[in-house]
PDB file of N, CA and C in Angstrom:
ATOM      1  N   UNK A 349      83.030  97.481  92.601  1.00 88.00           N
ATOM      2  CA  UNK A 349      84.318  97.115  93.122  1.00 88.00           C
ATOM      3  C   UNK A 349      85.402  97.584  92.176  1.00 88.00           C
ATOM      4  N   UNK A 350      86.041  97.824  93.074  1.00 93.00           N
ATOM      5  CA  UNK A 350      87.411  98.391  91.733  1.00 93.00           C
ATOM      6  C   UNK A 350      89.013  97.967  92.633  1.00 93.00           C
ATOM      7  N   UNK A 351      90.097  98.846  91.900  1.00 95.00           N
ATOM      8  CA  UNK A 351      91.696  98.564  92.898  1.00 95.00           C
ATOM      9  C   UNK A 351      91.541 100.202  93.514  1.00 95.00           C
ATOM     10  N   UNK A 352      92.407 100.480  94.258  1.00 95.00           N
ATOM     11  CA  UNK A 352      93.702 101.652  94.150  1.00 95.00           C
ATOM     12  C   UNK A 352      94.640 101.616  94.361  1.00 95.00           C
ATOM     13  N   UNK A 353      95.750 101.818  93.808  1.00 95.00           N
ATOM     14  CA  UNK A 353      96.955 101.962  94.106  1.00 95.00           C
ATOM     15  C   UNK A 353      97.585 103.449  94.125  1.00 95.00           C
ATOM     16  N   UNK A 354      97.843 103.514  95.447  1.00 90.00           N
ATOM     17  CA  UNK A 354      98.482 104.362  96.188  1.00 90.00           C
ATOM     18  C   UNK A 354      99.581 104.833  95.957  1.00 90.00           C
ATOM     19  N   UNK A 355     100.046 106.260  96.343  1.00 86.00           N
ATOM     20  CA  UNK A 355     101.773 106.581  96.068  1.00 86.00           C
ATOM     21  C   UNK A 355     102.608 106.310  97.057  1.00 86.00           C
ATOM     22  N   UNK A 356     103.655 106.302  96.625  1.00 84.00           N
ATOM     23  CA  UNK A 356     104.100 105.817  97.753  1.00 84.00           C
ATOM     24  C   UNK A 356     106.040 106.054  97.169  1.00 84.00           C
ATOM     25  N   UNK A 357     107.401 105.835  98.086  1.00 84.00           N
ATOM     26  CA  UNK A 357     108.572 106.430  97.463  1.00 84.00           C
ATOM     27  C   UNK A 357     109.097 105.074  96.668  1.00 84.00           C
ATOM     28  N   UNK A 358     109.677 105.379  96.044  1.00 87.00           N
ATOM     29  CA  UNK A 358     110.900 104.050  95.415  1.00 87.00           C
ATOM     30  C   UNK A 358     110.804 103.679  93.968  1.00 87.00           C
ATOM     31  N   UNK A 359     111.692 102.981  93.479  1.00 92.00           N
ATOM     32  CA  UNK A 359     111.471 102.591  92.055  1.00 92.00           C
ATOM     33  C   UNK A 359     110.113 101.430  91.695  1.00 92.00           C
ATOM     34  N   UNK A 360     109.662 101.814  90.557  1.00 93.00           N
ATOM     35  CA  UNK A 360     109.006 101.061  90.656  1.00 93.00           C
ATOM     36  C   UNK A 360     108.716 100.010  90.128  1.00 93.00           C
ATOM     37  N   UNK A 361     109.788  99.486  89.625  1.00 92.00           N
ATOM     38  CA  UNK A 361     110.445  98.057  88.986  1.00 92.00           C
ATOM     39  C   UNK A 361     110.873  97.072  90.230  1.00 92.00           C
ATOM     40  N   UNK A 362     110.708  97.876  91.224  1.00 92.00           N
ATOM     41  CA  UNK A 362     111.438  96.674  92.421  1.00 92.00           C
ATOM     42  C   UNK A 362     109.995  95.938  93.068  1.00 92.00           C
ATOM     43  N   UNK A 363     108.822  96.159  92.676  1.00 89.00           N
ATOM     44  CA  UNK A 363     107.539  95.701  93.089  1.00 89.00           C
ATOM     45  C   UNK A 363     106.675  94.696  91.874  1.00 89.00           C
ATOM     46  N   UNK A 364     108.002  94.059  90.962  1.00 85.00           N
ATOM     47  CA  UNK A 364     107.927  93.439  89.858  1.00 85.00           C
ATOM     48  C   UNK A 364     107.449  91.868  90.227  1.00 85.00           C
ATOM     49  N   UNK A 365     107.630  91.162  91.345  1.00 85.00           N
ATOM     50  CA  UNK A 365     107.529  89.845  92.219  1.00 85.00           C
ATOM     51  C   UNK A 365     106.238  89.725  92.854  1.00 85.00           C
ATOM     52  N   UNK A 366     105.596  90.893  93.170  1.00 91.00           N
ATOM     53  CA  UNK A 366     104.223  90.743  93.640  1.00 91.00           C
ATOM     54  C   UNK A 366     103.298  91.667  93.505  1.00 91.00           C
ATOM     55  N   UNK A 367     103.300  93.249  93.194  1.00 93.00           N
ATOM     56  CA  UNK A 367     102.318  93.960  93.314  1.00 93.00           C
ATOM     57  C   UNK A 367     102.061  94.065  92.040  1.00 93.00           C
ATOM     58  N   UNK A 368     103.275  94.145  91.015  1.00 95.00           N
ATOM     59  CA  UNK A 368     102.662  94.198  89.513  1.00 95.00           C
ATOM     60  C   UNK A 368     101.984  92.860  88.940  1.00 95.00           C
ATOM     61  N   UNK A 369     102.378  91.436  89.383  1.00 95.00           N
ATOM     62  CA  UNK A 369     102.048  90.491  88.972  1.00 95.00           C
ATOM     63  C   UNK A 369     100.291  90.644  89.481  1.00 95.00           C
ATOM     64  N   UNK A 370     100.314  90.986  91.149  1.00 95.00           N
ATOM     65  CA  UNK A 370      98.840  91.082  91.466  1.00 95.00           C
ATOM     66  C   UNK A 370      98.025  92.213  90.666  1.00 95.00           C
ATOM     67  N   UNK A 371      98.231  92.949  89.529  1.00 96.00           N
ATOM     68  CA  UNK A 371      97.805  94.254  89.257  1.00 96.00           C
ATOM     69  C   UNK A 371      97.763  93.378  88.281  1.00 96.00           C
ATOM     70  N   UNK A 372      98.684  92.684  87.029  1.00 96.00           N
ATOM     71  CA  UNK A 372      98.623  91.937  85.726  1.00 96.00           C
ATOM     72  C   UNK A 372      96.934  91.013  86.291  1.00 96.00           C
ATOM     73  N   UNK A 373      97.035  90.082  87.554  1.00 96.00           N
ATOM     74  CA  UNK A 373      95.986  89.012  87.329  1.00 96.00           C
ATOM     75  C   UNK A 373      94.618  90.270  87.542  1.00 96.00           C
ATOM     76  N   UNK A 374      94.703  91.485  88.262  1.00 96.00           N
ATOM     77  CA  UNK A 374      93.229  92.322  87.901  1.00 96.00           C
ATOM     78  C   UNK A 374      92.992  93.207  86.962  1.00 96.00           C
ATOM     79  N   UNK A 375      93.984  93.317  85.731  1.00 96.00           N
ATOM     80  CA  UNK A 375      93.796  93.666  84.609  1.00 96.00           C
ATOM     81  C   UNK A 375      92.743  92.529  84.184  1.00 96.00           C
ATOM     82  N   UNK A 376      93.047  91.350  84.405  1.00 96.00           N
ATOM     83  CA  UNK A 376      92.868  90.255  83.149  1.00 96.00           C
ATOM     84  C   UNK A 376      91.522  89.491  83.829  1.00 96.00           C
ATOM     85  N   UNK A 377      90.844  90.465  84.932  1.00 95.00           N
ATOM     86  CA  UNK A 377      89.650  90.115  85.482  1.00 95.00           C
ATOM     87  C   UNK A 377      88.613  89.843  84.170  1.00 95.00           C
ATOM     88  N   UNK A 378      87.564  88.675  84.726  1.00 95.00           N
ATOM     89  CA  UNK A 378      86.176  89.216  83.586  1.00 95.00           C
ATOM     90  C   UNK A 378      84.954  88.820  84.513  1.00 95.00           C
ATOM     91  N   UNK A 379      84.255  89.812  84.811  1.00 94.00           N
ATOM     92  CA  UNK A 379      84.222  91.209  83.834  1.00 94.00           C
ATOM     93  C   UNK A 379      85.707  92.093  84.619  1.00 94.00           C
ATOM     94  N   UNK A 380      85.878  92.953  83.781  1.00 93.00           N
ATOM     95  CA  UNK A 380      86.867  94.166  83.859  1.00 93.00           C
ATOM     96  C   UNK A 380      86.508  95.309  85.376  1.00 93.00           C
ATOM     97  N   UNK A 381      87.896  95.297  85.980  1.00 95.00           N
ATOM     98  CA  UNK A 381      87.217  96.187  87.147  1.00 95.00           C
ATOM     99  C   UNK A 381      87.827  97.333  87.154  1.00 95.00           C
ATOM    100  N   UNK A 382      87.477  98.619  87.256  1.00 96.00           N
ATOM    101  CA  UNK A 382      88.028 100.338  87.610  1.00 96.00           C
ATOM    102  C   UNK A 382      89.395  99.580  88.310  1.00 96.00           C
ATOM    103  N   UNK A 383      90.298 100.369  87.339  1.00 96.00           N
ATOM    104  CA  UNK A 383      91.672 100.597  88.398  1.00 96.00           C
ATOM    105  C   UNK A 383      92.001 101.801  88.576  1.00 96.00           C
ATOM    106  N   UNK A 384      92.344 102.206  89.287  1.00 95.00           N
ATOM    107  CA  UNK A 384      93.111 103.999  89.688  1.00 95.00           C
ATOM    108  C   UNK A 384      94.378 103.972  90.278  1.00 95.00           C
ATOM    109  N   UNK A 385      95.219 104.527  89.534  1.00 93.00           N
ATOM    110  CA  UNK A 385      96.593 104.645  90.398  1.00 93.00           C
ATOM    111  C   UNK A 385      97.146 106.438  90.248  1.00 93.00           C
ATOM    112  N   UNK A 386      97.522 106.515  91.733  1.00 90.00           N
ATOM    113  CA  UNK A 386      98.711 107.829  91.613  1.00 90.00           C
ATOM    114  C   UNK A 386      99.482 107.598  92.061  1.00 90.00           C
ATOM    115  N   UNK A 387     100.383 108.742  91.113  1.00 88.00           N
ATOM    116  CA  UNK A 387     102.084 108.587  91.619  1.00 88.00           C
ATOM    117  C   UNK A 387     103.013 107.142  91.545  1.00 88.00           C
ATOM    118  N   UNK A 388     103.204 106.643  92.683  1.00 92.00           N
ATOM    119  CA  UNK A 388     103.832 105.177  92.401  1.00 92.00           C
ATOM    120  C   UNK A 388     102.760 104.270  91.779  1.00 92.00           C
ATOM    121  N   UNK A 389     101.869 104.251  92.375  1.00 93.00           N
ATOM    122  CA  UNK A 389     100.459 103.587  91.519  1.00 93.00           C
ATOM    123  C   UNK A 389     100.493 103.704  90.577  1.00 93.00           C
ATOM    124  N   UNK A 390     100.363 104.429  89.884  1.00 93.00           N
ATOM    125  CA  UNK A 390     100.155 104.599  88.104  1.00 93.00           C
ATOM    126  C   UNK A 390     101.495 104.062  87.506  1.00 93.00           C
ATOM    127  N   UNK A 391     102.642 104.296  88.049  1.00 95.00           N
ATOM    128  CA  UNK A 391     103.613 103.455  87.418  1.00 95.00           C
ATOM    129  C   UNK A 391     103.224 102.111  87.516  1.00 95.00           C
ATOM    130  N   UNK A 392     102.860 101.274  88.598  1.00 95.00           N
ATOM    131  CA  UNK A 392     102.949 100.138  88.536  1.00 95.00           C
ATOM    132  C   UNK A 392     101.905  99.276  87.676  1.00 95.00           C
ATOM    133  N   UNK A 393     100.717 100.270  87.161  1.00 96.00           N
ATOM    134  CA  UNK A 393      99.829 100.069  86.789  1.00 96.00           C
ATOM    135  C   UNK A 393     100.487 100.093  85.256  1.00 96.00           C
ATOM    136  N   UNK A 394     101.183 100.911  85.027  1.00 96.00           N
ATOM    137  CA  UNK A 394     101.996 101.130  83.500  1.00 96.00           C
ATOM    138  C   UNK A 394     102.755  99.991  83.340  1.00 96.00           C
ATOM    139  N   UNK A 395     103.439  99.442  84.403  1.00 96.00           N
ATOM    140  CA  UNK A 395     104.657  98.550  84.052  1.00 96.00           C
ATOM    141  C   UNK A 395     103.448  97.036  83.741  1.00 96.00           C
ATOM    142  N   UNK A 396     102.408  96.822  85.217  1.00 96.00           N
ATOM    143  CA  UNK A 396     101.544  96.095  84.555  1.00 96.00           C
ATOM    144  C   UNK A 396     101.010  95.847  83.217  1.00 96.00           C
ATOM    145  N   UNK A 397     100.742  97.072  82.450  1.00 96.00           N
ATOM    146  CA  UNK A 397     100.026  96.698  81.335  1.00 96.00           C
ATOM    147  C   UNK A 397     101.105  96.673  80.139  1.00 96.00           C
ATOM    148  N   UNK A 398     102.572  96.388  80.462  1.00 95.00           N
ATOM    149  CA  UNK A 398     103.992  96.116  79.540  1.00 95.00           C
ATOM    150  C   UNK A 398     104.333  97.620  79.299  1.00 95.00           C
ATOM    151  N   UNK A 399     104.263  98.753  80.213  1.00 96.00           N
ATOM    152  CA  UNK A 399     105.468  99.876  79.772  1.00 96.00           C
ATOM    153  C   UNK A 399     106.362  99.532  80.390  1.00 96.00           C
ATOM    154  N   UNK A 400     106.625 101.028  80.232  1.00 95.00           N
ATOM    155  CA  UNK A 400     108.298 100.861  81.179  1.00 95.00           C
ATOM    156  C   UNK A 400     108.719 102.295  81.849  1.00 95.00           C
ATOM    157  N   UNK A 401     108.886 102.091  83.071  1.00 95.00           N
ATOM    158  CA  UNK A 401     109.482 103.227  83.637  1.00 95.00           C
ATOM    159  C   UNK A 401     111.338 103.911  83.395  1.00 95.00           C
ATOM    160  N   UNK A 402     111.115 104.852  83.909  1.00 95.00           N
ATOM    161  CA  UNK A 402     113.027 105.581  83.956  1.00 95.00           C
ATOM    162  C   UNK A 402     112.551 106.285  84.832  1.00 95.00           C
ATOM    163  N   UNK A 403     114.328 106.463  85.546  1.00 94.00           N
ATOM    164  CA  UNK A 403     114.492 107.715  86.460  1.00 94.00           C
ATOM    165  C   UNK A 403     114.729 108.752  85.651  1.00 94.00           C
ATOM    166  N   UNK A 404     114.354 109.535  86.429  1.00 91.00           N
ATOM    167  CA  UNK A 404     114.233 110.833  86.042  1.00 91.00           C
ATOM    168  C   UNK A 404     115.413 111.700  86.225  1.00 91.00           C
ATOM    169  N   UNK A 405     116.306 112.611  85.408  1.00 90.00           N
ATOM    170  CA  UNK A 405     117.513 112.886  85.914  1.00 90.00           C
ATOM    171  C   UNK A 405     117.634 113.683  87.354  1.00 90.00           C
ATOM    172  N   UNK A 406     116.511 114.554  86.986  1.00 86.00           N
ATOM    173  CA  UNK A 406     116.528 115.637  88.661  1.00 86.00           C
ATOM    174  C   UNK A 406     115.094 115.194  89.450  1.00 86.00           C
ATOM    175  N   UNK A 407     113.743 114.666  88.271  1.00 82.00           N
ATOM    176  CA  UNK A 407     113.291 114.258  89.229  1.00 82.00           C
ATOM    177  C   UNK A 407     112.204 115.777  89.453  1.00 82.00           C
ATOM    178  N   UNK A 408     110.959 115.557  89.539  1.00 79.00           N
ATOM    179  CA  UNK A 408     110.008 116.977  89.823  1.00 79.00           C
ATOM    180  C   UNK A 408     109.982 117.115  91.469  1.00 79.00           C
ATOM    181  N   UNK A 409     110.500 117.891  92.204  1.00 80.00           N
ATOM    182  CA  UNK A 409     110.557 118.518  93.019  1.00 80.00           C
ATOM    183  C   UNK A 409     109.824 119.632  93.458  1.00 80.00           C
ATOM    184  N   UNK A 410     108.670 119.783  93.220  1.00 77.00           N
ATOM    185  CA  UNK A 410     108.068 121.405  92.917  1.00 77.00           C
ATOM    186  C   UNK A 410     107.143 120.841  94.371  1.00 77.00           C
ATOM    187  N   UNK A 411     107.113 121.769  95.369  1.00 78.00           N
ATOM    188  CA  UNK A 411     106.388 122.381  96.982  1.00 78.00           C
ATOM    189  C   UNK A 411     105.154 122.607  96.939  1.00 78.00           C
ATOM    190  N   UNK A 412     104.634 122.800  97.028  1.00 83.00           N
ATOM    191  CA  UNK A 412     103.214 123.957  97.006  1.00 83.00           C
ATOM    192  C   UNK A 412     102.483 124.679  95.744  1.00 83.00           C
ATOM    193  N   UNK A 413     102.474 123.296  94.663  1.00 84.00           N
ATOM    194  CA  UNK A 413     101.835 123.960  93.689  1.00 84.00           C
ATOM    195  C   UNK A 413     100.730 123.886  93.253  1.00 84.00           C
ATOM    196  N   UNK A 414      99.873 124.748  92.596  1.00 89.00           N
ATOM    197  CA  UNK A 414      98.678 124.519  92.645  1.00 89.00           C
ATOM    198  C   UNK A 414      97.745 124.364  91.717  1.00 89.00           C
ATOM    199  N   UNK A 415      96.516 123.654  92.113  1.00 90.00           N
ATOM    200  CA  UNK A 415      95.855 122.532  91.332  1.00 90.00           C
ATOM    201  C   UNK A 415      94.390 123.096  91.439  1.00 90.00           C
ATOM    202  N   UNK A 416      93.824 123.681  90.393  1.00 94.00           N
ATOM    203  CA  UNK A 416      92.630 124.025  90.110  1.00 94.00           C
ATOM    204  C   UNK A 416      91.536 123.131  89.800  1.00 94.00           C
ATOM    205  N   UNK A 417      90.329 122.770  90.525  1.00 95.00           N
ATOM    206  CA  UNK A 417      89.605 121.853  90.101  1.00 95.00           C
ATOM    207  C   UNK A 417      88.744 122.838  89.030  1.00 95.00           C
ATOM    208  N   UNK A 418      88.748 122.635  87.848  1.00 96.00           N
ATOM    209  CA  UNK A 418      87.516 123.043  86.733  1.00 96.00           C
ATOM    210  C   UNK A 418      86.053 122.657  87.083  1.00 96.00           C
ATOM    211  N   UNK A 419      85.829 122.115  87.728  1.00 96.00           N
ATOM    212  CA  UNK A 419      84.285 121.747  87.777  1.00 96.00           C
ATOM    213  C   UNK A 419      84.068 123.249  88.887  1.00 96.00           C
ATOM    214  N   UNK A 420      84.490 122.967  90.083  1.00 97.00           N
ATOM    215  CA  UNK A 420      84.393 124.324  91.172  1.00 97.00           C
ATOM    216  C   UNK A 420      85.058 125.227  91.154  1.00 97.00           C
ATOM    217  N   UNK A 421      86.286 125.442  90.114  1.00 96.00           N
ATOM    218  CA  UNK A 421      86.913 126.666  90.814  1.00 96.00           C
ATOM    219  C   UNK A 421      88.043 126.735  91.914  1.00 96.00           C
ATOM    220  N   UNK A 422      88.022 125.675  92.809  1.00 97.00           N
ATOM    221  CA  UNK A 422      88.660 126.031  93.759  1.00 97.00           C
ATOM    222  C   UNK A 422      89.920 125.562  93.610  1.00 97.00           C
ATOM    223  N   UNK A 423      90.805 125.860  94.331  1.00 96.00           N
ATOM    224  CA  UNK A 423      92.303 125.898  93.904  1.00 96.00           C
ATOM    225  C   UNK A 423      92.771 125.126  95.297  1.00 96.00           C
ATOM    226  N   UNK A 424      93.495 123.853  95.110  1.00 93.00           N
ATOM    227  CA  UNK A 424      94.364 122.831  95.944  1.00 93.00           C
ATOM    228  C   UNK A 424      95.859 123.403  95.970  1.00 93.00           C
ATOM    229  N   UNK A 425      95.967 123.122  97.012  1.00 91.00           N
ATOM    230  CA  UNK A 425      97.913 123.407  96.696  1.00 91.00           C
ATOM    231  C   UNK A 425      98.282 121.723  97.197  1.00 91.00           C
ATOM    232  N   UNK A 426      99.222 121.029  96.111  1.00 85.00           N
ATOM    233  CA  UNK A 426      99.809 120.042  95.541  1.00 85.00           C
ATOM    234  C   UNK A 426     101.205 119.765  95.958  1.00 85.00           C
ATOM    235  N   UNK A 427     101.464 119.121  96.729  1.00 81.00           N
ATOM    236  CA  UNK A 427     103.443 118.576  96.550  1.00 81.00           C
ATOM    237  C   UNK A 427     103.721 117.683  95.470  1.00 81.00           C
ATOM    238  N   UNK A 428     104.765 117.610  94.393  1.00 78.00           N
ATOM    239  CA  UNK A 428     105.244 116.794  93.681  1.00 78.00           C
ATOM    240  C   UNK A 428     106.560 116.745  93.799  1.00 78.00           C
ATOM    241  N   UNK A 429     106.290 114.897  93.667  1.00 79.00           N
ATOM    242  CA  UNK A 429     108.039 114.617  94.070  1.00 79.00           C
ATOM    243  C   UNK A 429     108.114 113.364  93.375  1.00 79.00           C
ATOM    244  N   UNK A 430     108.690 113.629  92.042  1.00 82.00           N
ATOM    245  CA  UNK A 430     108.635 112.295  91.490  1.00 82.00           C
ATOM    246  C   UNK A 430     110.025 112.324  91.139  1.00 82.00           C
ATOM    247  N   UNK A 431     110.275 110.835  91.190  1.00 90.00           N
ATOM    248  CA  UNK A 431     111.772 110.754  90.977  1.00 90.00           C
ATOM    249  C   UNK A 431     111.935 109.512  89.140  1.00 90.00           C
ATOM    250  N   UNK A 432     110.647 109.078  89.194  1.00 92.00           N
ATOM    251  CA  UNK A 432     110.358 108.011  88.064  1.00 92.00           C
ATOM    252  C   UNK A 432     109.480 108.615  87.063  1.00 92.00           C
ATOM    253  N   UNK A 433     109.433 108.032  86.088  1.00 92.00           N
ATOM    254  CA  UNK A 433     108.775 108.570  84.869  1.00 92.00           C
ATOM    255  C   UNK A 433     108.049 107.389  84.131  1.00 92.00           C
ATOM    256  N   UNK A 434     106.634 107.328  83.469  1.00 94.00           N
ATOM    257  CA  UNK A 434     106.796 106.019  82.256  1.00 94.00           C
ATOM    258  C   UNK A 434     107.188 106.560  80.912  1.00 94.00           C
ATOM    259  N   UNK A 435     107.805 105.602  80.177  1.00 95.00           N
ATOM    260  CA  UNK A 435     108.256 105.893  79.275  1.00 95.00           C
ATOM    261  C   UNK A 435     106.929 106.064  77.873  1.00 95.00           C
ATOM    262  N   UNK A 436     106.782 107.314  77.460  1.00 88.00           N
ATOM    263  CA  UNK A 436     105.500 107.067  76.300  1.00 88.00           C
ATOM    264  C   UNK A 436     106.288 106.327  75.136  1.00 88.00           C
ATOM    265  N   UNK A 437     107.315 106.034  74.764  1.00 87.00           N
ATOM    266  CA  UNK A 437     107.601 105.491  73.378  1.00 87.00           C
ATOM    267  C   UNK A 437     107.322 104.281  73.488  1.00 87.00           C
TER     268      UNK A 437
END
């Protein structure tokens, strides 16, 4: 058993009342369960474990770019559209 959290648009400080609090009580599972987040997911998963997000000034905008899996070889083409960032400091 594990989470996922999904991407999805918006800031992600405004999901501070219920999805991060529900993400804080399955951090603090025991035993410990797989979490996975992309995109908005992984922020909320960051803000869960005490980072912190920012907007981004322009924000990654990039169409059709592409994403090589190393195990096969084969090449994905990718949309990115992030408008948030976590903060590493």
């Amino acid at each position: 058993q594990g989470l996922f959290l999904s991407n999805g648009p918006g800031d992600p400080t405004m999901c501070k009342d219920t999805t991060i609090k529900s993400v804080q009580y399955a951090l603090a599972l025991d035993p410990p369960r797989p979490i996975f987040g992309i995109c908005l997911g992984s922020q909320i998963l960051a803000l869960a474990a005490g980072a912190t997000t920012y907007k981004m000034k322009y924000g990654n905008r990039g169409m059709n770019q592409p994403c090589i899996d190393l195990r096969t070889g084969r090449c994905y083409i990718t949309p990115q559209n992030h408008g948030f960032a976590v903060d590493t400091n």
